[in-house]
Structures are given as structure tokens and as C-alpha cells.
Coordinates of C-alpha atoms and ligand atoms in Angstrom, one line a residue:
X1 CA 21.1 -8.6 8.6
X2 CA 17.5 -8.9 7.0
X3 CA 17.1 -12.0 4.6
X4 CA 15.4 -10.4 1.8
X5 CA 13.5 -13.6 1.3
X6 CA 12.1 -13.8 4.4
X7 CA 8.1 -12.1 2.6
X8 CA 4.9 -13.3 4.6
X9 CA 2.8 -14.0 1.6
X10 CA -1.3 -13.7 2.6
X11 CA -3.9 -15.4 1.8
X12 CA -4.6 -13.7 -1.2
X13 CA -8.5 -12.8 -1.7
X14 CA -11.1 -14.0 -4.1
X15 CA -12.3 -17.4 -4.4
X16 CA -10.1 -19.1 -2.7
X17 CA -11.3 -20.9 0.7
X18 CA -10.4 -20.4 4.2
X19 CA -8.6 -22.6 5.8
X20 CA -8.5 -24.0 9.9
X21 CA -6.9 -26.2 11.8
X22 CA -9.8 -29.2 13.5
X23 CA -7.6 -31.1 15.7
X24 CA -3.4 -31.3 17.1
X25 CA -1.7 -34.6 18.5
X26 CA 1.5 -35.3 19.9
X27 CA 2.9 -38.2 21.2
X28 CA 6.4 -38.4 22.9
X29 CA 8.3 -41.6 24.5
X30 CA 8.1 -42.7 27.9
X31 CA 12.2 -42.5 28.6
X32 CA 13.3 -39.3 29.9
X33 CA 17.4 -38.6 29.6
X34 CA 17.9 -36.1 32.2
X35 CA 21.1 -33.9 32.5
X36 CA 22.6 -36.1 34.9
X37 CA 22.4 -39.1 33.1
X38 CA 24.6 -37.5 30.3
X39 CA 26.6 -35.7 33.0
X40 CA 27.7 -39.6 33.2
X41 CA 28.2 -40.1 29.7
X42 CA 30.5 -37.2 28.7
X43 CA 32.2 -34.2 30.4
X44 CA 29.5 -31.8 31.0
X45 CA 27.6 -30.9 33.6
X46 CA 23.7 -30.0 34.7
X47 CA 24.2 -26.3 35.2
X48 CA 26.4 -25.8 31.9
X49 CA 23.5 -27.3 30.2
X50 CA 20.8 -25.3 32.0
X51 CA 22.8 -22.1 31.3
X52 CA 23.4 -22.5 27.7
X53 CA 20.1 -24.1 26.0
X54 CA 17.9 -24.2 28.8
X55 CA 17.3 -28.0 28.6
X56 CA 16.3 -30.6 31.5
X57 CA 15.8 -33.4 30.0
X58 CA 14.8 -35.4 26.5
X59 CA 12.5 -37.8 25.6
X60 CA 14.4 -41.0 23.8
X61 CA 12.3 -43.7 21.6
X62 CA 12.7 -47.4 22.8
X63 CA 14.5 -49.3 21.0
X64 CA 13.0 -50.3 18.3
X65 CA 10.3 -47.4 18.3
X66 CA 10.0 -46.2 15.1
X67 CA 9.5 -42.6 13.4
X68 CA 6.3 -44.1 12.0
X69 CA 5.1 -45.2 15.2
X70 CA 5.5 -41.9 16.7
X71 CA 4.2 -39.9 14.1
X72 CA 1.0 -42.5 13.8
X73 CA 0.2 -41.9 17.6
X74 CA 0.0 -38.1 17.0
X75 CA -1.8 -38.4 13.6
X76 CA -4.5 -40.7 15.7
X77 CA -4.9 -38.3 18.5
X78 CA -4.8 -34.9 16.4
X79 CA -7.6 -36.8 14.3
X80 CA -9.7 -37.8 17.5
X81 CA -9.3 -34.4 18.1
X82 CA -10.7 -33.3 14.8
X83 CA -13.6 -35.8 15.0
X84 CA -12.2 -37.1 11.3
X85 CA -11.8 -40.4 11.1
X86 CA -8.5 -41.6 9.0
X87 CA -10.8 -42.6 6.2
X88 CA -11.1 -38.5 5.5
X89 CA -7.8 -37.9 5.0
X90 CA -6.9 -36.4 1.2
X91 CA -2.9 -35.5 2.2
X92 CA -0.6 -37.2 4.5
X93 CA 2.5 -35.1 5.0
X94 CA 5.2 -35.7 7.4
X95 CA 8.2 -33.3 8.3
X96 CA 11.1 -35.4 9.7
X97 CA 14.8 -35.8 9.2
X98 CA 15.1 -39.1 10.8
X99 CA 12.3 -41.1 9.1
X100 CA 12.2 -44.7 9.7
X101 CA 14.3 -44.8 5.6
X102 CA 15.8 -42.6 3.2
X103 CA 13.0 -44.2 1.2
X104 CA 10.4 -44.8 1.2
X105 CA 8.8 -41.9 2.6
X106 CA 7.9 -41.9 6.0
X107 CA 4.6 -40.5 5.3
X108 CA 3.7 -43.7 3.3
X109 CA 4.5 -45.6 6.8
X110 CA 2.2 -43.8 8.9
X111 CA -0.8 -43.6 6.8
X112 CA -0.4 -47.3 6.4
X113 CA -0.2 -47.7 10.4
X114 CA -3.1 -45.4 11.1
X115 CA -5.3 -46.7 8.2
X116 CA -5.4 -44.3 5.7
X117 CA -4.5 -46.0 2.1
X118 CA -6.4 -43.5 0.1
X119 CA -4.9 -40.9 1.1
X120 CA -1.7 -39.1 -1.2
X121 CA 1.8 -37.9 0.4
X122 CA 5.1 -36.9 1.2
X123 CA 7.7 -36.2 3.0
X124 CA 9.1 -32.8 3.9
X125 CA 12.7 -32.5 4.4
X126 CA 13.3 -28.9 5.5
X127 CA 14.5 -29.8 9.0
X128 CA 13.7 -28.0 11.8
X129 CA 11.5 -25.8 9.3
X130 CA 9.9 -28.9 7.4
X131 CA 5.8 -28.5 9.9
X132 CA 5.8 -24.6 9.5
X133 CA 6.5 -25.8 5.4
X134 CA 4.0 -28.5 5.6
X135 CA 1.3 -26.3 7.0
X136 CA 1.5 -24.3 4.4
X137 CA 1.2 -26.4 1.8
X138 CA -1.7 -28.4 3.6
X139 CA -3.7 -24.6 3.8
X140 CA -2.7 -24.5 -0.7
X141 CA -4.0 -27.4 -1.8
X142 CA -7.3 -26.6 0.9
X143 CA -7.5 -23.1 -0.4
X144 CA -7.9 -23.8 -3.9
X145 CA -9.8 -26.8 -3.5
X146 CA -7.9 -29.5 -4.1
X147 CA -8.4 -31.2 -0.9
X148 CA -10.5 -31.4 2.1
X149 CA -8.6 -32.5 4.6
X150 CA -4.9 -32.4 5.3
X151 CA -3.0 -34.3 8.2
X152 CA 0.5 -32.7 8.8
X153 CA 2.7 -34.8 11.0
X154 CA 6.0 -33.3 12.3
X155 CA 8.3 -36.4 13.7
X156 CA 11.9 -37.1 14.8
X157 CA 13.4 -40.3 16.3
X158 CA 17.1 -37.7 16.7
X159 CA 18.2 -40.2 19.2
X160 CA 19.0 -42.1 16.1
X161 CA 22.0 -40.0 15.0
X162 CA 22.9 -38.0 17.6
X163 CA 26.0 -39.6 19.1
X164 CA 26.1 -39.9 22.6
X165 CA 30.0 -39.3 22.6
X166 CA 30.2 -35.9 21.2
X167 CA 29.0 -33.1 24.3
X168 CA 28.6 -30.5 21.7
X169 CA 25.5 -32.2 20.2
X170 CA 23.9 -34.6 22.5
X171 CA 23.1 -32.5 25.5
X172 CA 20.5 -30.6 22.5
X173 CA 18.2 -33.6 20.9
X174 CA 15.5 -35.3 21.6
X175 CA 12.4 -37.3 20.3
X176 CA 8.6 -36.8 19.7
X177 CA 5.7 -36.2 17.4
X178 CA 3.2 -33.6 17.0
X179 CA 0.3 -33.4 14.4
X180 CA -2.2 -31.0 13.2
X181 CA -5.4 -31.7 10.8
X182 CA -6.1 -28.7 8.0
X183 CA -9.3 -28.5 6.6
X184 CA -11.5 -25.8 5.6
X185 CA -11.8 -23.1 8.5
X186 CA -16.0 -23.3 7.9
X187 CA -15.5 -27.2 9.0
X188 CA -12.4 -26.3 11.2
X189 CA -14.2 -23.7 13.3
X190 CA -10.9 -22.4 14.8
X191 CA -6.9 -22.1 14.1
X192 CA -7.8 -20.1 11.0
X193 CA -4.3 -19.8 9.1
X194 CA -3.7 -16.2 7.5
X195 CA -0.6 -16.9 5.7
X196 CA 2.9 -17.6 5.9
X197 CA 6.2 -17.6 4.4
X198 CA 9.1 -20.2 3.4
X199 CA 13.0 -19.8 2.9
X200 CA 16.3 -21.3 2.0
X201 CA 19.9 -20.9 1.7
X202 CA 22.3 -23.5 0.4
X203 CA 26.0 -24.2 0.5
X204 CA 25.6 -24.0 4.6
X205 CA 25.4 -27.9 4.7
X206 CA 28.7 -27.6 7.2
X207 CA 26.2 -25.6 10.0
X208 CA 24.2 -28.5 10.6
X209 CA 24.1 -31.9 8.9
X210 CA 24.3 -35.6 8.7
X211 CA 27.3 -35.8 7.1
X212 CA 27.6 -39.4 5.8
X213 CA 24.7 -42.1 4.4
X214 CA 23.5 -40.0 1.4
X215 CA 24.7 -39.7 -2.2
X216 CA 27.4 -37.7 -1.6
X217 CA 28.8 -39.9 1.0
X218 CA 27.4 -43.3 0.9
X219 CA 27.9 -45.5 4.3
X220 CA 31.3 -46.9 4.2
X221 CA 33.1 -48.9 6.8
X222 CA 35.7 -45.8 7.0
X223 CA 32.2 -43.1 7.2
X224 CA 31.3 -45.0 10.0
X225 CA 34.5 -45.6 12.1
X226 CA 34.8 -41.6 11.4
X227 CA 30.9 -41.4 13.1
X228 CA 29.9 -39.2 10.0
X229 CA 26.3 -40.9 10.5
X230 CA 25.9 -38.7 13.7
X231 CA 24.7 -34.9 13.1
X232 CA 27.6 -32.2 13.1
X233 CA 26.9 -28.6 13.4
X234 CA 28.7 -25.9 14.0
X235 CA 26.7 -24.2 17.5
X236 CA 28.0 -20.6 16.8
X237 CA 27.1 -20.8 13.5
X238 CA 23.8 -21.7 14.1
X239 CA 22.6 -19.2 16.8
X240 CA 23.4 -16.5 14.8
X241 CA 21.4 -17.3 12.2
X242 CA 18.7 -18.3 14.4
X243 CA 18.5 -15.3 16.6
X244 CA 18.7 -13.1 13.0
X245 CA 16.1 -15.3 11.6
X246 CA 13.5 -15.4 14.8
X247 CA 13.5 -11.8 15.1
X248 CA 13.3 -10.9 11.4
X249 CA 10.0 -13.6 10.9
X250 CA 8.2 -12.5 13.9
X251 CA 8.8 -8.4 13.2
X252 CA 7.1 -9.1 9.3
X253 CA 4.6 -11.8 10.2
X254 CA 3.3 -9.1 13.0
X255 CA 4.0 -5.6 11.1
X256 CA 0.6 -5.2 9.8
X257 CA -1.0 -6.2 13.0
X258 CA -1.7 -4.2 16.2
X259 CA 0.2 -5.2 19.6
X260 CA -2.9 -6.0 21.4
X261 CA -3.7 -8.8 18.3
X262 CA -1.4 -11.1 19.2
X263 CA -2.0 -13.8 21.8
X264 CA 1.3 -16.2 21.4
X265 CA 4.6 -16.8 19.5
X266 CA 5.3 -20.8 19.3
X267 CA 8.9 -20.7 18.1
X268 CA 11.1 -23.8 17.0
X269 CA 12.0 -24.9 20.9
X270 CA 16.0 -24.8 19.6
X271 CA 17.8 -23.3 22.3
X272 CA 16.5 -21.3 25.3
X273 CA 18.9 -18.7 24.8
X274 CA 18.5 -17.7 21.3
X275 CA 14.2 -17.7 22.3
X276 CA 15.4 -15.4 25.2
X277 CA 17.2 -12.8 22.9
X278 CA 15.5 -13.0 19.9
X279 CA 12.4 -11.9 22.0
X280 CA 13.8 -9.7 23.7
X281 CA 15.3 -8.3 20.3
X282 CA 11.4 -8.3 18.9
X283 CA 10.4 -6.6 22.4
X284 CA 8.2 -9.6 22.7
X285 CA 7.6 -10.6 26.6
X286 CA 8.4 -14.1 27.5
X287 CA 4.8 -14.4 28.6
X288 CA 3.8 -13.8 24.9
X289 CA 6.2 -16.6 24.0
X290 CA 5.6 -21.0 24.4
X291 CA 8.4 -22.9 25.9
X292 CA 8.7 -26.2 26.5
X293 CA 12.3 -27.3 25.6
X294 CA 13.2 -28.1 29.0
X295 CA 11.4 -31.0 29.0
X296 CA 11.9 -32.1 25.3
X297 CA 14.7 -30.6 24.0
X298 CA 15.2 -29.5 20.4
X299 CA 13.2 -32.4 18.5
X300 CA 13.6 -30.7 15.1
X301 CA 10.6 -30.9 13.0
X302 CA 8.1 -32.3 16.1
X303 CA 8.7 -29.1 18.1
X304 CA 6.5 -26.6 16.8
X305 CA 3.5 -29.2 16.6
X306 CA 4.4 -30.4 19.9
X307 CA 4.9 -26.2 21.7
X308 CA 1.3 -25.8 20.0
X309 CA -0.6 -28.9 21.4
X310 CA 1.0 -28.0 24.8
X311 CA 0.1 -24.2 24.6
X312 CA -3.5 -25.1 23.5
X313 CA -3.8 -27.6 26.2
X314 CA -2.2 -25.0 28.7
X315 CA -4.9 -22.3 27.6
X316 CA -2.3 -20.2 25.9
X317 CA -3.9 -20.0 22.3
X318 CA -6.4 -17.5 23.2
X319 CA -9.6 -17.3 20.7
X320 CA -9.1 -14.5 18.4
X321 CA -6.0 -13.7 18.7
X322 CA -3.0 -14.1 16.8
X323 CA -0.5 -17.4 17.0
X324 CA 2.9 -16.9 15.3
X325 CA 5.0 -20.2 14.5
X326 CA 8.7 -19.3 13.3
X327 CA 10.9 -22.0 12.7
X328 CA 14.6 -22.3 11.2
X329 CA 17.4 -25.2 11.1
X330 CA 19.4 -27.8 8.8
X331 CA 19.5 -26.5 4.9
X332 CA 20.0 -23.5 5.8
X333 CA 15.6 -22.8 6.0
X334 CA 13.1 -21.0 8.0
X335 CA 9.8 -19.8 7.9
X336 CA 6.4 -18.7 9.5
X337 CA 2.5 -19.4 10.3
X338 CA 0.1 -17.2 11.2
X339 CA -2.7 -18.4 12.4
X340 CA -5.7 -16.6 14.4
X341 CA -7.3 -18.8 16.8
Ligands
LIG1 N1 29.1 -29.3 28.3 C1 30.2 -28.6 28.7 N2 31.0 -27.9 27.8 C2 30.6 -27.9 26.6 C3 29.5 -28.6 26.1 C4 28.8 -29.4 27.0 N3 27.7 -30.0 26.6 N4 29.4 -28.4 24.7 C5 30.4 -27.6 24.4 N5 31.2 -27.3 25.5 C6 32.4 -26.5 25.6 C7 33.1 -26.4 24.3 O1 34.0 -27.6 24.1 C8 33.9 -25.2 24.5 O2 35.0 -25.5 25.3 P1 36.5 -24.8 25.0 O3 36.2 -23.3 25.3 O4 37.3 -25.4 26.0 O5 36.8 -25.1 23.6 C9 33.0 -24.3 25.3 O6 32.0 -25.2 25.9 C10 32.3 -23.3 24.5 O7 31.9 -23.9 23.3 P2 31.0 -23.1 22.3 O8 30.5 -24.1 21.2 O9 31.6 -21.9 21.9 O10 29.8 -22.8 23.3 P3 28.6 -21.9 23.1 O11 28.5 -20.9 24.2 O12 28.5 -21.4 21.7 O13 27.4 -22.9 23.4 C11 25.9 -24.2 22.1 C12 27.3 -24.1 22.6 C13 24.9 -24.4 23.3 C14 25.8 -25.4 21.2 C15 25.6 -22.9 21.4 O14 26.5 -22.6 20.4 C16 24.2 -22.9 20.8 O15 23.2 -22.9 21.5 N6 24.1 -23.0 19.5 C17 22.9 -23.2 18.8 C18 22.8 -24.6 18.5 C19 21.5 -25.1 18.6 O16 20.7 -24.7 19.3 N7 21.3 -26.1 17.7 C20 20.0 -26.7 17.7 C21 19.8 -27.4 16.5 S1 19.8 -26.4 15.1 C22 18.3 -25.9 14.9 O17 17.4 -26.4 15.5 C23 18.1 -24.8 14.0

């Protein structure tokens, strides 16, 4: 099935200005959670976990690490990166589920902690999909001159709401931070971005969610004795609609370009398997594809900024040629980046 929303929309021409990505940070805790600690925990084991996501281990906050913190180390270091100093920054925007409070934004948090109080922002709360989102409305408000310099910050702190009871969930999550700093591809000089494209679905809250702690369900002794303040999803459910959706962004994003253009996918690190066959579905080689989930796990909106600072720093985004972020989760969303580096 094709999701008819599913449109790359590029950079349109005219006077609009090119956009590029100057630096990328990540930070992820010290505290690995390897298989067979949680082999301990619940009825699972090392190879069932292996087999069906393709996950090690996870990285897991300290206590009392925060979101903020996390996304702050991989602002600082994706700025260091860029040679901006926090002073520069027009737009803070940060892509998390598991911010450090329903409100205030998270983004407010960070550019507080890194030192950035003129700068404007928001949170993005489109899951899994919420740094492919943020990227593109970083390279908008660059393009038509608005700003010149955006710092995207993709963070989750999962180990927050994940309960460590339920086999079905835990085994998948972990925690980490990945940033990237847009600004105009003249100051950039690299990672230009050539478009992207954005989607939703509602009414699919029961495929993934947190069930309890919002409006519709505010914390209640009874949410919490029924652990509704852990995420719930449906596993089937979701790698359907992932595999669909991977194959189906990667086949548009990449029709009007030549094979020998592109130099790397970075998906969404959600599951091993559904990477495996939605390549294999695109008749993309692995080697044309960044992986890293089995040493981080799914950590929602960190993972593609995370996969991309780890494919850079592993000499996988080749200059010139095409890099191609797909990402889809919680809402139901998804989308794309393309970016030539
Ligand atoms: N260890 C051992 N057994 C388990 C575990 C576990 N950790 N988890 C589930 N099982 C059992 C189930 O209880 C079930 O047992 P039963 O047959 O006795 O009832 C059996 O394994 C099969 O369960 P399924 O849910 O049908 O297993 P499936 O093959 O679908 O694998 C999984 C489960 C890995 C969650 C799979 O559905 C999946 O990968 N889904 C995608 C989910 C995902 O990646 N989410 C990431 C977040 S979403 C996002 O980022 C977009």
C-alpha cells in the first residue's frame, strides 16, 4: 500500500537560499543494558532478541540525567563542530517524546543550559519522525531568510517510560541525543539539504503510545497501578507500517535520481528486521544502508541524528553524494531528508 501523502517536496527555485548542515553532536549515557541483564529481568532471552530486532544492548541515563542534559551535550558538540558559538543560534528545536515536562518545552531547557537565551523555539512532538520534521523546518525558515542559523536537537530519556516488566517493549528502547546545526549551505559548505517530505495518520494512537499522563487520561492512582505511564504498542502493527513506509520514502525521495548518486540511507534505527526487508524491498544493499541499533537500540527521535554523526564519523557520508534520512513511529508519522553531502 502507497500513502498517497507520502510527496518529496524540493527546494523550490528562485530566491530562496540554500541550505547546509555546519556541524552534528550526539551524546549517549555511559550505562549499557545488555541482553543479559534483561534476560534477568523478564522471560526472554539474548538470541530471541538478536533474531527479532537486532539489538545488543541500550544506553540508559543515570538517574537523575535529564533530557535537557542530554540534548545540551549534543547541541554543544554539534556547535563545536560547526565553529558557532551558542550566541549564533536564531532557532532551538528539539524532537523528543520524553522531554524533561509536558511543559515547558524541552527546547527552552537546553538553550538555557548551553547558553543560548536569544535564541526562539520549540518542541517537536512527532515521535520517532519529530528530527527528519525538525530538519525541515530548520532548512524553511533558512531558505526564506528568516534565520541564520538553526540548532535541531533530537533527544529521548525512553528509559523513563518504558517498563522494565513488560518483554514486549523493553528489550526495544534506549537513550541518547544527536544534534545537527542548519545554516545557509554558502556558510555550511557541506550536508546541502535538497528537500524533504512530512506525514501523518491519526486515530492509530493504540499502535504505539503512552497511554496515561495527558489530557485524555490524567495520572491517577488507578492509571498508574494499571502502568498506563509506560509505552504500549502493538509490534505487529507497527512493522507493517514501517516496512510499507521505509520502502515507499526511500523509492520517491531517490526516483529522480541515478543509482550511482546515492552514497547512504540513514533510516530510523527501529528494528533490524524491518531495515533488512525494507532494503531489501527497495533493492538497496545493506552496505548502502547505516546501522547502529545494536548498540543503542531504538531511541526514537535521537536515532537518526545519532546513525548520521556515526556514519560521518565512520566515513560513510561520502562528498557528493546523496544521504537519505527516512523515519516513521508514534502518531502514526513519517517522513524524509535528502541531503547531498
Ligand atoms: N522475548 C521473548 N519472547 C517475546 C518477547 C521477548 N522480548 N517479546 C515478545 N515475545 C513473545 C510474545 O509474547 C509472543 O509469544 P506467544 O506466541 O507465546 O504469544 C511471541 O514472542 C511472538 O510475539 P510477537 O509480538 O508476534 O512477535 P514478533 O515476531 O512480532 O516480534 C517485535 C515482536 C520484535 C516487537 C516485532 O513485532 C517488531 O519488531 N515490531 C516492530 C516494533 C518496533 O520495532 N517498535 C519500535 C518502536 S516504533 C517505531 O520506532 C516506529
Amino acid at each position: 500500500m502507497t500513502d498517497p501523502s507520502i510527496t518529496p517536496r524540493p527546494r523550490p527555485a528562485g530566491a530562496l537560499r540554500r541550505v547546509g548542515i555546519a556541524g552534528l553532536g550526539h551524546y549517549v549515557p555511559e550505562r549499557r543494558l545488555t541482553n543479559a541483564e534483561l534476560e534477568r529481568a523478564v522471560d526472554t532471552s539474548d538470541e530471541w532478541i538478536v533474531q527479532r530486532t537486532g539489538i545488543r544492548e541500550r544506553r540508559i541515563a543515570a538517574p537523575g540525567e535529564l533530557a535537557s542534559e542530554m540534548g545540551a551535550r549534543a547541541a554543544l558538540e554539534a556547535l563545536a563542530d560547526a565553529g558557532i558559538g551558542a550566541g549564533a543560534v536564531d532557532l532551538l528545536l528539539c524532537a523528543t517524546v520524553t522531554g524533561d515536562y509536558i511543559f515547558p518545552a524541552t527546547a527552552c531547557e537546553i538553550a538555557h543550559r548551553i547558553g543560548a537565551p536569544q535564541a526562539g523555539g520549540f518542541d517537536i512532538g512527532a515521535a520517532c519522525s519529530g528530527f527528519v520534521v525538525g530538519a525541515q523546518t530548520a532548512a524553511q525558515f533558512i531558505a526564506t531568510g528568516a534565520y541564520e542559523t538553526v540548532l535541531v536537537v533530537g533527544v529521548e530519556k525512553l528509559s523513563a517510560i518504558v517498563d522494565y516488566m513488560d518483554r514486549g517493549t523493553c528489550v526495544i528502547f534506549g537513550d541518547g541525543a544527536g544534534a545537527a546545526v542548519f545554516t545557509t549551505l554558502e556558510r555550511a559548505g557541506r550536508g546541502e539539504y535538497l528537500g524533504g517530505s512530512s506525514g501523518m495518520r491519526g486515530g492509530e494512537a493504540d499502535a504505539l503510545s503512552l497511554p496515561a499522563g495527558g489530557t485524555k487520561s490524567p495520572a491517577t492512582f488507578d492509571t498508574v497501578e494499571r502502568r498506563e505511564h509506560f509505552v504500549r504498542m502493538q509490534g505487529r502493527q507497527i512493522y507493517r507500517f514501517a516496512v510499507t513506509t521505509f520502502v515507499d520514502l526511500v523509492e520517491k525521495a531517490l526516483a529522480p535520481y541515478g543509482d550511482d548518486e546515492l552514497g547512504l540511507v540513514v533510516p530510523h534505527q527501529v528494528n533490524l528486521r524491518i531495515i533488512e526487508s525494507a532494503a531489501e524491498q527497495c533493492g538497496l544493499p545493506m552496505d548502502r544502508v547505516f546501522v547502529n541499533i545494536d548498540r543503542y537500540g531504538n531511541t526514537s527521535a535521537a536515532s537518526v541524528p545519532l546513525a548520521l554523526y556515526e556514519a560521518r564519523a565512520a566515513g560513510r557520508l561520502v562528498p557528493g553524494k546523496l544521504v537519505c534520512c527516512v523515519a516513521f513511529g508514534a502518531g502514526l508519522t513519517w517522513g524524509h531528508v535528502l541531503l547531498r553531502w
